[in-house]
C-alpha positions as YAML, in Angstrom:
chain: A
units: angstrom
residues:
- id: 1
  name: MET
  ca: [-0.21, -0.13, -0.26]
- id: 2
  name: ALA
  ca: [2.90, 2.30, 0.70]
- id: 3
  name: LYS
  ca: [4.33, 1.59, -2.55]
- id: 4
  name: LEU
  ca: [1.37, 2.37, -4.31]
- id: 5
  name: LEU
  ca: [1.03, 5.65, -1.94]
- id: 6
  name: LYS
  ca: [4.35, 6.45, -3.38]
- id: 7
  name: VAL
  ca: [4.02, 5.91, -7.12]
- id: 8
  name: ALA
  ca: [0.69, 8.22, -6.68]
- id: 9
  name: VAL
  ca: [2.65, 11.01, -5.49]
- id: 10
  name: CYS
  ca: [5.15, 10.65, -8.02]
- id: 11
  name: ILE
  ca: [2.65, 10.39, -10.73]
- id: 12
  name: GLY
  ca: [0.81, 13.67, -9.46]
- id: 13
  name: ILE
  ca: [4.21, 15.84, -9.06]
- id: 14
  name: LEU
  ca: [5.36, 14.37, -12.42]
- id: 15
  name: SER
  ca: [1.61, 15.74, -14.02]
- id: 16
  name: VAL
  ca: [1.87, 19.23, -12.43]
- id: 17
  name: VAL
  ca: [5.65, 19.81, -13.76]
- id: 18
  name: VAL
  ca: [4.58, 18.14, -17.39]
- id: 19
  name: TYR
  ca: [1.16, 20.68, -16.93]
- id: 20
  name: GLN
  ca: [3.35, 23.68, -15.79]
- id: 21
  name: LEU
  ca: [6.02, 23.09, -18.75]
- id: 22
  name: VAL
  ca: [3.47, 22.66, -21.69]
- id: 23
  name: ASP
  ca: [1.87, 25.93, -20.54]
- id: 24
  name: PHE
  ca: [4.95, 27.79, -20.43]
- id: 25
  name: CYS
  ca: [5.93, 26.52, -23.65]
- id: 26
  name: LYS
  ca: [2.58, 27.81, -24.59]
- id: 27
  name: LEU
  ca: [2.81, 31.18, -23.30]
- id: 28
  name: MET
  ca: [6.14, 31.70, -24.68]
- id: 29
  name: GLY
  ca: [5.06, 30.84, -28.39]
- id: 30
  name: VAL
  ca: [7.07, 27.34, -28.68]
- id: 31
  name: PHE
  ca: [4.04, 25.92, -30.86]
- id: 32
  name: ARG
  ca: [2.73, 29.50, -32.60]
- id: 33
  name: GLU
  ca: [2.94, 30.02, -36.54]
- id: 34
  name: LEU
  ca: [3.21, 33.41, -37.32]
- id: 35
  name: VAL
  ca: [1.13, 35.11, -40.63]
- id: 36
  name: PRO
  ca: [2.58, 38.28, -41.96]
- id: 37
  name: ILE
  ca: [1.19, 41.40, -41.69]
- id: 38
  name: GLU
  ca: [2.30, 45.12, -42.90]
- id: 39
  name: PRO
  ca: [-0.09, 47.98, -42.45]
- id: 40
  name: GLY
  ca: [1.52, 49.56, -45.31]
- id: 41
  name: ASN
  ca: [4.98, 50.42, -46.59]
- id: 42
  name: CYS
  ca: [7.37, 49.99, -43.69]
- id: 43
  name: HIS
  ca: [11.16, 51.22, -43.62]
- id: 44
  name: LEU
  ca: [13.92, 51.03, -40.71]
- id: 45
  name: ILE
  ca: [15.03, 53.97, -38.88]
- id: 46
  name: LYS
  ca: [18.02, 55.13, -39.78]
- id: 47
  name: GLY
  ca: [20.61, 54.98, -37.01]
- id: 48
  name: VAL
  ca: [18.76, 52.54, -34.83]
- id: 49
  name: GLU
  ca: [20.89, 49.44, -34.69]
- id: 50
  name: TYR
  ca: [21.39, 48.03, -30.87]
- id: 51
  name: GLY
  ca: [17.74, 47.91, -29.78]
- id: 52
  name: SER
  ca: [15.03, 50.35, -29.31]
- id: 53
  name: GLU
  ca: [13.40, 48.90, -26.02]
- id: 54
  name: ASP
  ca: [10.74, 51.68, -25.48]
- id: 55
  name: ILE
  ca: [9.67, 54.84, -27.21]
- id: 56
  name: ASN
  ca: [7.68, 57.77, -26.03]
- id: 57
  name: ILE
  ca: [6.50, 60.45, -28.61]
- id: 58
  name: LEU
  ca: [6.42, 64.04, -27.42]
- id: 59
  name: PRO
  ca: [3.47, 66.34, -28.75]
- id: 60
  name: GLY
  ca: [5.18, 67.97, -31.15]
- id: 61
  name: GLY
  ca: [6.53, 64.87, -33.10]
- id: 62
  name: LEU
  ca: [9.61, 64.34, -31.51]
- id: 63
  name: ALA
  ca: [10.37, 60.61, -30.18]
- id: 64
  name: LEU
  ca: [12.57, 59.61, -27.13]
- id: 65
  name: ILE
  ca: [14.01, 55.98, -27.54]
- id: 66
  name: SER
  ca: [16.19, 53.74, -24.86]
- id: 67
  name: THR
  ca: [18.88, 51.63, -26.97]
- id: 68
  name: GLY
  ca: [21.56, 49.44, -25.76]
- id: 69
  name: LEU
  ca: [19.92, 47.32, -23.33]
- id: 70
  name: LYS
  ca: [21.84, 44.83, -21.39]
- id: 71
  name: TYR
  ca: [19.29, 42.11, -19.79]
- id: 72
  name: GLN
  ca: [19.95, 38.98, -18.54]
- id: 73
  name: SER
  ca: [19.61, 36.05, -20.66]
- id: 74
  name: LEU
  ca: [19.00, 38.19, -23.65]
- id: 75
  name: PRO
  ca: [20.95, 38.92, -26.97]
- id: 76
  name: ASN
  ca: [22.81, 42.10, -27.32]
- id: 77
  name: PHE
  ca: [25.15, 43.58, -30.15]
- id: 78
  name: ASP
  ca: [27.23, 46.23, -28.47]
- id: 79
  name: SER
  ca: [27.31, 44.97, -25.27]
- id: 80
  name: ASP
  ca: [30.83, 46.73, -24.80]
- id: 81
  name: ARG
  ca: [29.06, 50.62, -25.12]
- id: 82
  name: PRO
  ca: [26.92, 52.21, -22.97]
- id: 83
  name: GLY
  ca: [22.97, 52.67, -23.98]
- id: 84
  name: HIS
  ca: [21.72, 55.59, -24.97]
- id: 85
  name: ILE
  ca: [18.67, 57.60, -25.27]
- id: 86
  name: LEU
  ca: [18.40, 58.87, -29.04]
- id: 87
  name: LEU
  ca: [16.01, 61.38, -30.64]
- id: 88
  name: VAL
  ca: [14.07, 61.02, -34.00]
- id: 89
  name: ASP
  ca: [11.91, 63.95, -35.49]
- id: 90
  name: LEU
  ca: [9.00, 62.19, -36.81]
- id: 91
  name: ASN
  ca: [7.95, 65.23, -38.85]
- id: 92
  name: GLU
  ca: [10.80, 64.27, -41.63]
- id: 93
  name: SER
  ca: [10.39, 62.57, -44.73]
- id: 94
  name: VAL
  ca: [13.17, 60.14, -44.17]
- id: 95
  name: LEU
  ca: [13.31, 59.06, -40.13]
- id: 96
  name: SER
  ca: [16.94, 58.91, -38.45]
- id: 97
  name: ALA
  ca: [18.05, 58.94, -34.79]
- id: 98
  name: VAL
  ca: [20.67, 60.99, -33.00]
- id: 99
  name: LYS
  ca: [22.01, 60.46, -29.62]
- id: 100
  name: LEU
  ca: [21.08, 62.89, -27.33]
- id: 101
  name: ARG
  ca: [23.98, 64.50, -25.03]
- id: 102
  name: ILE
  ca: [23.69, 63.89, -21.12]
- id: 103
  name: SER
  ca: [24.75, 66.39, -18.67]
- id: 104
  name: ARG
  ca: [28.12, 66.20, -16.85]
- id: 105
  name: GLY
  ca: [28.15, 64.43, -13.25]
- id: 106
  name: PHE
  ca: [25.97, 61.70, -15.03]
- id: 107
  name: ASP
  ca: [27.50, 57.98, -15.41]
- id: 108
  name: VAL
  ca: [27.04, 57.73, -18.85]
- id: 109
  name: GLU
  ca: [29.30, 54.46, -18.86]
- id: 110
  name: SER
  ca: [27.20, 52.25, -16.77]
- id: 111
  name: PHE
  ca: [23.95, 53.67, -18.35]
- id: 112
  name: ASN
  ca: [21.60, 50.69, -19.14]
- id: 113
  name: PRO
  ca: [18.25, 52.30, -20.26]
- id: 114
  name: HIS
  ca: [15.11, 50.36, -20.22]
- id: 115
  name: GLY
  ca: [11.59, 51.32, -20.14]
- id: 116
  name: LEU
  ca: [10.98, 55.15, -20.54]
- id: 117
  name: SER
  ca: [8.26, 57.76, -19.96]
- id: 118
  name: THR
  ca: [7.82, 61.74, -20.17]
- id: 119
  name: TYR
  ca: [6.03, 64.16, -18.27]
- id: 120
  name: ILE
  ca: [5.31, 68.04, -19.29]
- id: 121
  name: ASP
  ca: [4.90, 70.20, -16.81]
- id: 122
  name: GLY
  ca: [2.79, 73.41, -17.18]
- id: 123
  name: ASP
  ca: [5.68, 75.75, -17.85]
- id: 124
  name: GLY
  ca: [6.61, 73.26, -20.80]
- id: 125
  name: THR
  ca: [9.33, 71.50, -19.21]
- id: 126
  name: VAL
  ca: [9.97, 67.80, -20.33]
- id: 127
  name: TYR
  ca: [10.73, 65.42, -17.68]
- id: 128
  name: VAL
  ca: [11.72, 62.15, -18.84]
- id: 129
  name: PHE
  ca: [11.79, 59.01, -16.83]
- id: 130
  name: VAL
  ca: [14.27, 56.11, -17.67]
- id: 131
  name: VAL
  ca: [14.73, 52.95, -15.70]
- id: 132
  name: ASN
  ca: [18.44, 52.22, -15.55]
- id: 133
  name: HIS
  ca: [20.40, 48.80, -14.60]
- id: 134
  name: PRO
  ca: [23.41, 49.85, -14.05]
- id: 135
  name: ARG
  ca: [25.81, 47.10, -12.79]
- id: 136
  name: GLN
  ca: [23.20, 45.15, -12.45]
- id: 137
  name: ILE
  ca: [20.83, 46.84, -9.89]
- id: 138
  name: THR
  ca: [18.05, 49.06, -10.72]
- id: 139
  name: THR
  ca: [17.42, 52.81, -10.42]
- id: 140
  name: VAL
  ca: [15.05, 55.51, -11.92]
- id: 141
  name: GLU
  ca: [16.88, 58.46, -13.51]
- id: 142
  name: ILE
  ca: [14.97, 61.81, -13.98]
- id: 143
  name: PHE
  ca: [16.12, 64.40, -16.64]
- id: 144
  name: THR
  ca: [14.99, 67.29, -18.14]
- id: 145
  name: PHE
  ca: [14.98, 67.65, -22.11]
- id: 146
  name: ASP
  ca: [16.50, 70.68, -23.79]
- id: 147
  name: GLU
  ca: [15.00, 70.29, -27.74]
- id: 148
  name: ASP
  ca: [17.29, 73.28, -28.63]
- id: 149
  name: GLN
  ca: [20.39, 71.46, -27.29]
- id: 150
  name: ASN
  ca: [19.87, 68.21, -28.01]
- id: 151
  name: SER
  ca: [20.63, 67.27, -24.65]
- id: 152
  name: LEU
  ca: [19.36, 65.44, -21.45]
- id: 153
  name: ASN
  ca: [20.13, 67.44, -18.10]
- id: 154
  name: HIS
  ca: [20.24, 64.66, -15.41]
- id: 155
  name: LEU
  ca: [18.35, 65.85, -12.12]
- id: 156
  name: LYS
  ca: [17.86, 63.16, -9.71]
- id: 157
  name: THR
  ca: [18.57, 59.40, -9.38]
- id: 158
  name: ILE
  ca: [15.75, 57.60, -7.45]
- id: 159
  name: LYS
  ca: [16.69, 53.79, -5.74]
- id: 160
  name: HIS
  ca: [14.31, 52.14, -3.29]
- id: 161
  name: GLU
  ca: [14.00, 48.24, -2.33]
- id: 162
  name: LEU
  ca: [10.42, 48.51, -3.60]
- id: 163
  name: LEU
  ca: [11.56, 49.17, -6.88]
- id: 164
  name: HIS
  ca: [14.36, 46.07, -6.89]
- id: 165
  name: SER
  ca: [13.34, 45.05, -10.48]
- id: 166
  name: VAL
  ca: [12.00, 47.48, -12.64]
- id: 167
  name: ASN
  ca: [11.23, 47.18, -16.11]
- id: 168
  name: ASP
  ca: [8.35, 49.92, -16.92]
- id: 169
  name: ILE
  ca: [7.18, 53.16, -15.72]
- id: 170
  name: VAL
  ca: [4.69, 56.05, -16.25]
- id: 171
  name: ALA
  ca: [5.16, 59.56, -14.77]
- id: 172
  name: LEU
  ca: [2.85, 61.34, -13.27]
- id: 173
  name: SER
  ca: [4.82, 64.58, -12.13]
- id: 174
  name: PRO
  ca: [7.54, 66.26, -12.08]
- id: 175
  name: ASP
  ca: [8.38, 63.44, -9.24]
- id: 176
  name: SER
  ca: [6.31, 60.71, -8.93]
- id: 177
  name: PHE
  ca: [5.29, 57.46, -11.22]
- id: 178
  name: TYR
  ca: [4.01, 54.22, -11.08]
- id: 179
  name: ALA
  ca: [6.44, 51.29, -11.77]
- id: 180
  name: THR
  ca: [6.32, 47.55, -12.79]
- id: 181
  name: ASN
  ca: [8.69, 44.99, -10.94]
- id: 182
  name: ASP
  ca: [8.87, 42.15, -13.60]
- id: 183
  name: HIS
  ca: [10.41, 39.65, -10.93]
- id: 184
  name: TYR
  ca: [10.23, 38.74, -7.31]
- id: 185
  name: PHE
  ca: [13.58, 37.35, -6.74]
- id: 186
  name: SER
  ca: [16.95, 39.09, -7.83]
- id: 187
  name: HIS
  ca: [19.07, 36.16, -8.68]
- id: 188
  name: GLU
  ca: [19.40, 35.11, -12.59]
- id: 189
  name: HIS
  ca: [18.77, 31.47, -11.95]
- id: 190
  name: LEU
  ca: [15.78, 31.82, -9.43]
- id: 191
  name: LYS
  ca: [14.46, 34.61, -11.62]
- id: 192
  name: ASN
  ca: [14.08, 31.83, -14.47]
- id: 193
  name: LEU
  ca: [12.73, 29.10, -12.38]
- id: 194
  name: GLU
  ca: [10.06, 32.19, -11.57]
- id: 195
  name: LEU
  ca: [8.99, 32.19, -15.32]
- id: 196
  name: VAL
  ca: [9.33, 28.93, -15.71]
- id: 197
  name: ILE
  ca: [6.88, 27.15, -12.40]
- id: 198
  name: GLY
  ca: [4.45, 30.09, -13.10]
- id: 199
  name: LEU
  ca: [4.89, 32.41, -10.03]
- id: 200
  name: SER
  ca: [2.40, 35.50, -9.80]
- id: 201
  name: TRP
  ca: [4.66, 37.54, -7.60]
- id: 202
  name: CYS
  ca: [5.07, 40.53, -9.37]
- id: 203
  name: THR
  ca: [4.06, 43.89, -8.39]
- id: 204
  name: VAL
  ca: [3.27, 47.71, -9.56]
- id: 205
  name: VAL
  ca: [5.07, 50.26, -7.44]
- id: 206
  name: TYR
  ca: [3.70, 53.94, -6.58]
- id: 207
  name: TYR
  ca: [6.56, 56.29, -6.33]
- id: 208
  name: SER
  ca: [6.56, 59.81, -4.77]
- id: 209
  name: PRO
  ca: [9.14, 61.71, -2.51]
- id: 210
  name: SER
  ca: [6.64, 61.11, 0.56]
- id: 211
  name: ASP
  ca: [5.03, 57.89, -0.22]
- id: 212
  name: VAL
  ca: [6.28, 54.73, -1.79]
- id: 213
  name: LYS
  ca: [4.11, 51.56, -1.57]
- id: 214
  name: GLU
  ca: [3.16, 48.79, -3.68]
- id: 215
  name: VAL
  ca: [-0.17, 49.32, -5.22]
- id: 216
  name: ALA
  ca: [-0.82, 45.79, -7.39]
- id: 217
  name: THR
  ca: [0.73, 42.47, -6.65]
- id: 218
  name: GLY
  ca: [-0.02, 38.65, -8.10]
- id: 219
  name: LEU
  ca: [1.21, 39.56, -11.71]
- id: 220
  name: ARG
  ca: [2.84, 37.24, -13.74]
- id: 221
  name: LEU
  ca: [5.98, 38.92, -15.10]
- id: 222
  name: ALA
  ca: [4.42, 42.63, -14.88]
- id: 223
  name: ASN
  ca: [5.78, 44.68, -17.72]
- id: 224
  name: GLY
  ca: [4.72, 47.76, -19.62]
- id: 225
  name: ILE
  ca: [2.53, 50.36, -18.11]
- id: 226
  name: ASN
  ca: [0.99, 53.36, -19.00]
- id: 227
  name: VAL
  ca: [-1.84, 55.64, -18.47]
- id: 228
  name: SER
  ca: [-5.40, 56.44, -19.92]
- id: 229
  name: PRO
  ca: [-5.81, 60.13, -21.81]
- id: 230
  name: ASP
  ca: [-7.55, 61.22, -18.67]
- id: 231
  name: ARG
  ca: [-5.53, 59.87, -16.49]
- id: 232
  name: ARG
  ca: [-7.90, 58.06, -14.71]
- id: 233
  name: TYR
  ca: [-6.51, 54.33, -15.64]
- id: 234
  name: ILE
  ca: [-3.44, 52.70, -15.57]
- id: 235
  name: TYR
  ca: [-3.04, 50.28, -18.21]
- id: 236
  name: ILE
  ca: [-0.75, 46.95, -17.27]
- id: 237
  name: ALA
  ca: [0.98, 44.58, -19.26]
- id: 238
  name: GLU
  ca: [1.17, 41.26, -17.73]
- id: 239
  name: SER
  ca: [3.24, 39.56, -20.11]
- id: 240
  name: LEU
  ca: [3.03, 36.00, -18.74]
- id: 241
  name: GLY
  ca: [-0.53, 36.32, -18.68]
- id: 242
  name: HIS
  ca: [-0.77, 37.19, -22.05]
- id: 243
  name: ASN
  ca: [-3.17, 39.87, -20.33]
- id: 244
  name: VAL
  ca: [-3.69, 43.51, -20.10]
- id: 245
  name: HIS
  ca: [-4.91, 44.94, -16.83]
- id: 246
  name: VAL
  ca: [-6.95, 48.08, -16.40]
- id: 247
  name: MET
  ca: [-6.77, 49.65, -13.04]
- id: 248
  name: GLU
  ca: [-8.83, 52.74, -11.82]
- id: 249
  name: ILE
  ca: [-6.30, 55.34, -9.81]
- id: 250
  name: ALA
  ca: [-8.15, 56.15, -6.22]
- id: 251
  name: ALA
  ca: [-7.67, 59.24, -4.31]
- id: 252
  name: ASN
  ca: [-4.65, 58.04, -2.57]
- id: 253
  name: ASN
  ca: [-3.11, 56.75, -5.39]
- id: 254
  name: THR
  ca: [-3.78, 53.01, -4.94]
- id: 255
  name: LEU
  ca: [-5.08, 51.01, -8.12]
- id: 256
  name: THR
  ca: [-8.50, 49.42, -8.27]
- id: 257
  name: PRO
  ca: [-8.92, 46.04, -11.01]
- id: 258
  name: VAL
  ca: [-11.61, 47.16, -13.35]
- id: 259
  name: LYS
  ca: [-11.03, 44.13, -16.24]
- id: 260
  name: ILE
  ca: [-8.80, 42.21, -17.92]
- id: 261
  name: VAL
  ca: [-8.28, 42.18, -21.58]
- id: 262
  name: ASN
  ca: [-6.62, 38.87, -22.96]
- id: 263
  name: VAL
  ca: [-4.55, 39.92, -26.01]
- id: 264
  name: GLY
  ca: [-3.77, 36.30, -26.90]
- id: 265
  name: THR
  ca: [0.30, 37.01, -27.33]
- id: 266
  name: LEU
  ca: [2.89, 38.15, -24.69]
- id: 267
  name: PRO
  ca: [2.87, 41.63, -24.37]
- id: 268
  name: ASP
  ca: [5.72, 44.17, -23.82]
- id: 269
  name: ASN
  ca: [4.91, 47.83, -23.66]
- id: 270
  name: LEU
  ca: [2.07, 49.67, -23.64]
- id: 271
  name: GLU
  ca: [1.67, 53.05, -25.59]
- id: 272
  name: VAL
  ca: [-1.77, 54.96, -25.46]
- id: 273
  name: ASP
  ca: [-2.60, 56.91, -28.27]
- id: 274
  name: PRO
  ca: [-3.39, 60.67, -26.98]
- id: 275
  name: LYS
  ca: [-6.37, 61.17, -29.60]
- id: 276
  name: THR
  ca: [-8.17, 58.05, -29.59]
- id: 277
  name: GLY
  ca: [-7.35, 56.33, -26.18]
- id: 278
  name: ASP
  ca: [-6.22, 52.99, -28.25]
- id: 279
  name: VAL
  ca: [-3.62, 51.30, -26.57]
- id: 280
  name: TRP
  ca: [-0.87, 49.97, -28.85]
- id: 281
  name: ILE
  ca: [1.41, 46.77, -27.75]
- id: 282
  name: GLY
  ca: [5.01, 45.87, -28.97]
- id: 283
  name: CYS
  ca: [4.70, 41.93, -28.45]
- id: 284
  name: CYS
  ca: [6.92, 39.04, -28.57]
- id: 285
  name: PRO
  ca: [5.19, 36.56, -30.40]
- id: 286
  name: ILE
  ca: [7.84, 33.49, -30.11]
- id: 287
  name: CYS
  ca: [9.82, 34.41, -27.09]
- id: 288
  name: TRP
  ca: [11.32, 31.57, -26.81]
- id: 289
  name: LYS
  ca: [13.79, 32.21, -29.71]
- id: 290
  name: LEU
  ca: [15.12, 35.41, -27.41]
- id: 291
  name: PHE
  ca: [16.50, 32.90, -24.95]
- id: 292
  name: LEU
  ca: [17.82, 30.58, -27.38]
- id: 293
  name: TYR
  ca: [18.77, 33.20, -29.92]
- id: 294
  name: ASN
  ca: [20.03, 31.97, -33.51]
- id: 295
  name: PRO
  ca: [20.17, 34.61, -36.22]
- id: 296
  name: GLU
  ca: [19.04, 32.18, -38.80]
- id: 297
  name: ASN
  ca: [15.99, 31.53, -36.82]
- id: 298
  name: ALA
  ca: [15.25, 34.73, -35.73]
- id: 299
  name: PRO
  ca: [12.35, 35.70, -32.86]
- id: 300
  name: GLY
  ca: [9.40, 37.61, -35.10]
- id: 301
  name: SER
  ca: [7.75, 41.11, -34.07]
- id: 302
  name: GLU
  ca: [4.13, 41.34, -33.68]
- id: 303
  name: VAL
  ca: [2.15, 44.89, -32.92]
- id: 304
  name: ILE
  ca: [-1.34, 44.35, -31.48]
- id: 305
  name: ARG
  ca: [-3.65, 47.30, -30.94]
- id: 306
  name: ILE
  ca: [-6.64, 47.59, -28.84]
- id: 307
  name: GLU
  ca: [-9.44, 49.69, -29.05]
- id: 308
  name: ASN
  ca: [-12.18, 50.87, -27.18]
- id: 309
  name: ILE
  ca: [-10.50, 49.36, -23.99]
- id: 310
  name: LEU
  ca: [-13.07, 50.81, -21.20]
- id: 311
  name: SER
  ca: [-15.49, 49.53, -23.05]
- id: 312
  name: MET
  ca: [-17.62, 45.73, -22.45]
- id: 313
  name: ASP
  ca: [-16.43, 45.20, -25.67]
- id: 314
  name: PRO
  ca: [-13.08, 46.17, -26.88]
- id: 315
  name: LYS
  ca: [-11.20, 45.48, -30.03]
- id: 316
  name: VAL
  ca: [-7.94, 43.45, -30.29]
- id: 317
  name: THR
  ca: [-6.61, 43.80, -33.82]
- id: 318
  name: GLN
  ca: [-3.04, 42.05, -34.81]
- id: 319
  name: VAL
  ca: [-1.64, 45.26, -37.09]
- id: 320
  name: TYR
  ca: [1.60, 43.96, -37.60]
- id: 321
  name: VAL
  ca: [3.63, 40.74, -37.86]
- id: 322
  name: ASN
  ca: [6.93, 39.46, -39.15]
- id: 323
  name: ASN
  ca: [8.42, 36.46, -38.75]
- id: 324
  name: ASP
  ca: [11.70, 36.97, -40.72]
- id: 325
  name: SER
  ca: [15.11, 38.63, -39.56]
- id: 326
  name: THR
  ca: [13.45, 41.96, -40.98]
- id: 327
  name: LEU
  ca: [12.86, 43.18, -37.33]
- id: 328
  name: GLN
  ca: [13.41, 41.13, -34.35]
- id: 329
  name: GLY
  ca: [11.98, 41.01, -30.78]
- id: 330
  name: SER
  ca: [9.83, 43.81, -31.15]
- id: 331
  name: SER
  ca: [9.13, 45.58, -27.44]
- id: 332
  name: VAL
  ca: [7.23, 48.62, -28.21]
- id: 333
  name: ALA
  ca: [4.40, 50.10, -30.73]
- id: 334
  name: THR
  ca: [3.43, 53.72, -30.68]
- id: 335
  name: VAL
  ca: [1.45, 55.90, -33.37]
- id: 336
  name: TYR
  ca: [2.17, 59.39, -34.21]
- id: 337
  name: GLU
  ca: [0.26, 61.31, -37.95]
- id: 338
  name: GLU
  ca: [-0.38, 58.28, -39.71]
- id: 339
  name: LYS
  ca: [3.13, 56.69, -38.84]
- id: 340
  name: LEU
  ca: [3.40, 53.56, -36.67]
- id: 341
  name: LEU
  ca: [6.74, 52.80, -34.75]
- id: 342
  name: ILE
  ca: [7.89, 49.57, -33.83]
- id: 343
  name: GLY
  ca: [11.00, 49.32, -31.64]
- id: 344
  name: THR
  ca: [12.71, 46.23, -30.43]
- id: 345
  name: ILE
  ca: [14.67, 44.67, -27.38]
- id: 346
  name: PHE
  ca: [18.27, 44.22, -28.81]
- id: 347
  name: HIS
  ca: [17.70, 45.05, -32.93]
- id: 348
  name: LYS
  ca: [16.79, 47.84, -35.12]
- id: 349
  name: ALA
  ca: [13.45, 50.05, -35.41]
- id: 350
  name: LEU
  ca: [10.98, 49.92, -38.16]
- id: 351
  name: TYR
  ca: [7.98, 52.85, -39.18]
- id: 352
  name: CYS
  ca: [5.05, 52.13, -41.06]
- id: 353
  name: GLU
  ca: [2.72, 54.24, -43.10]
- id: 354
  name: LEU
  ca: [-0.68, 53.77, -41.82]
- id: 355
  name: SER
  ca: [-2.21, 55.59, -44.60]
- id: 356
  name: ALA
  ca: [-0.87, 52.91, -47.19]
- id: 357
  name: GLN
  ca: [-3.13, 50.58, -45.69]
- id: 358
  name: PRO
  ca: [-5.71, 49.29, -48.93]
...
C-alpha cells in the first residue's frame, strides 16, 4: 500500500511538472506559427542598430528611444558600449536617430536604459524618466529634455527597496510615477525558475518623495505600464498571462482592478494614443527564440492594437506581424500622424505608413 501511495505521489508531481512546462511553452510561443501582416509601406529607422526597447513621443512629433539594453539572458549586439537615449523627428520625410547628450556628473559609462516615460509640466518643461540597470542594479533616472541643445539634464537618481526589478514606468508629475517589477527574485537563476513554474509574484509600485508603496500584486511578469488620456486609469501588461490589466487610480494613488483584456500573445510595452485612447502594444509572439537566439531562426515581431479598452467589448487587432529577420523581438509600438513606430529589445526600429493601408 505504501508503495502504491509513493507511485501515486510521483505521478501527481510529474503531472504537475509536465502541465507547467507545456503551459510555459504555450505562453512562450513554442507551438505558434506567424502569418505576416504589414499595414503599409515599412522602412527601417536609420541610426538604430542596438535596440529600441521603449519609445515615447512628445506632442510635437519628437520621439525619445531607449537603446543598448543589456538584460539577463537576452541578446545584445553592442555589449561593450553604454546605452543611450535617441531622438527621432517624426515630421521628417526620412526618419533617422541621433544620440542625446547627457549632462556632466551622470555616469554615462554604466547607463543601461530600459523603460521610459515623459511628463510635461505646466511651464512646458519636459521631464524624462528612465529605468536604468547600472551594474546589475535598478534605479530610476529623472532628466529634463532640452530640445534646442539635443540634450538631457540629469536631475536625480531614485533607488528604493520596492523598486528592485523595474521594467517600465509611467510618470505622473515631475517627481512621482508608477513602475512595474518584472521579477520577485533578484538572483538570475531564481528569476528564470520564477518564470517557468508560473509564480504570480510581480508588483506595481507607486513612488513619490513622500509615499512609496505597492499598489498591485499577483502579476505573472509585470511589464509595460501606461495611463489613459484622462489620467483616471492605469494599464499594465502581464506578459506571461497574455493580459492587459485595467486599474482605476484612487485618490490615495492605490489601484483598483477594473477588468482584464486577453490579447492572445506576450505583451511588452504599452503606448496610448492621446487622441483616440487606443492602446498599442509591442509583443513577443515567439519569445523562446529570444532566450535561445539564432540569427538564422530569429524571433519575430507583432503589434497589437486595443480599441475601446474601457468598453464592455474592446477590440483586439493584429496590426503588424513579421516572422523573418527584418525586425527581431519587438517590444513597443506607438503612433503619430499616420506613422506606426515599432521598437525592439536588441535589434532595429521600423516605421510603417498607416495611411497606405488598402
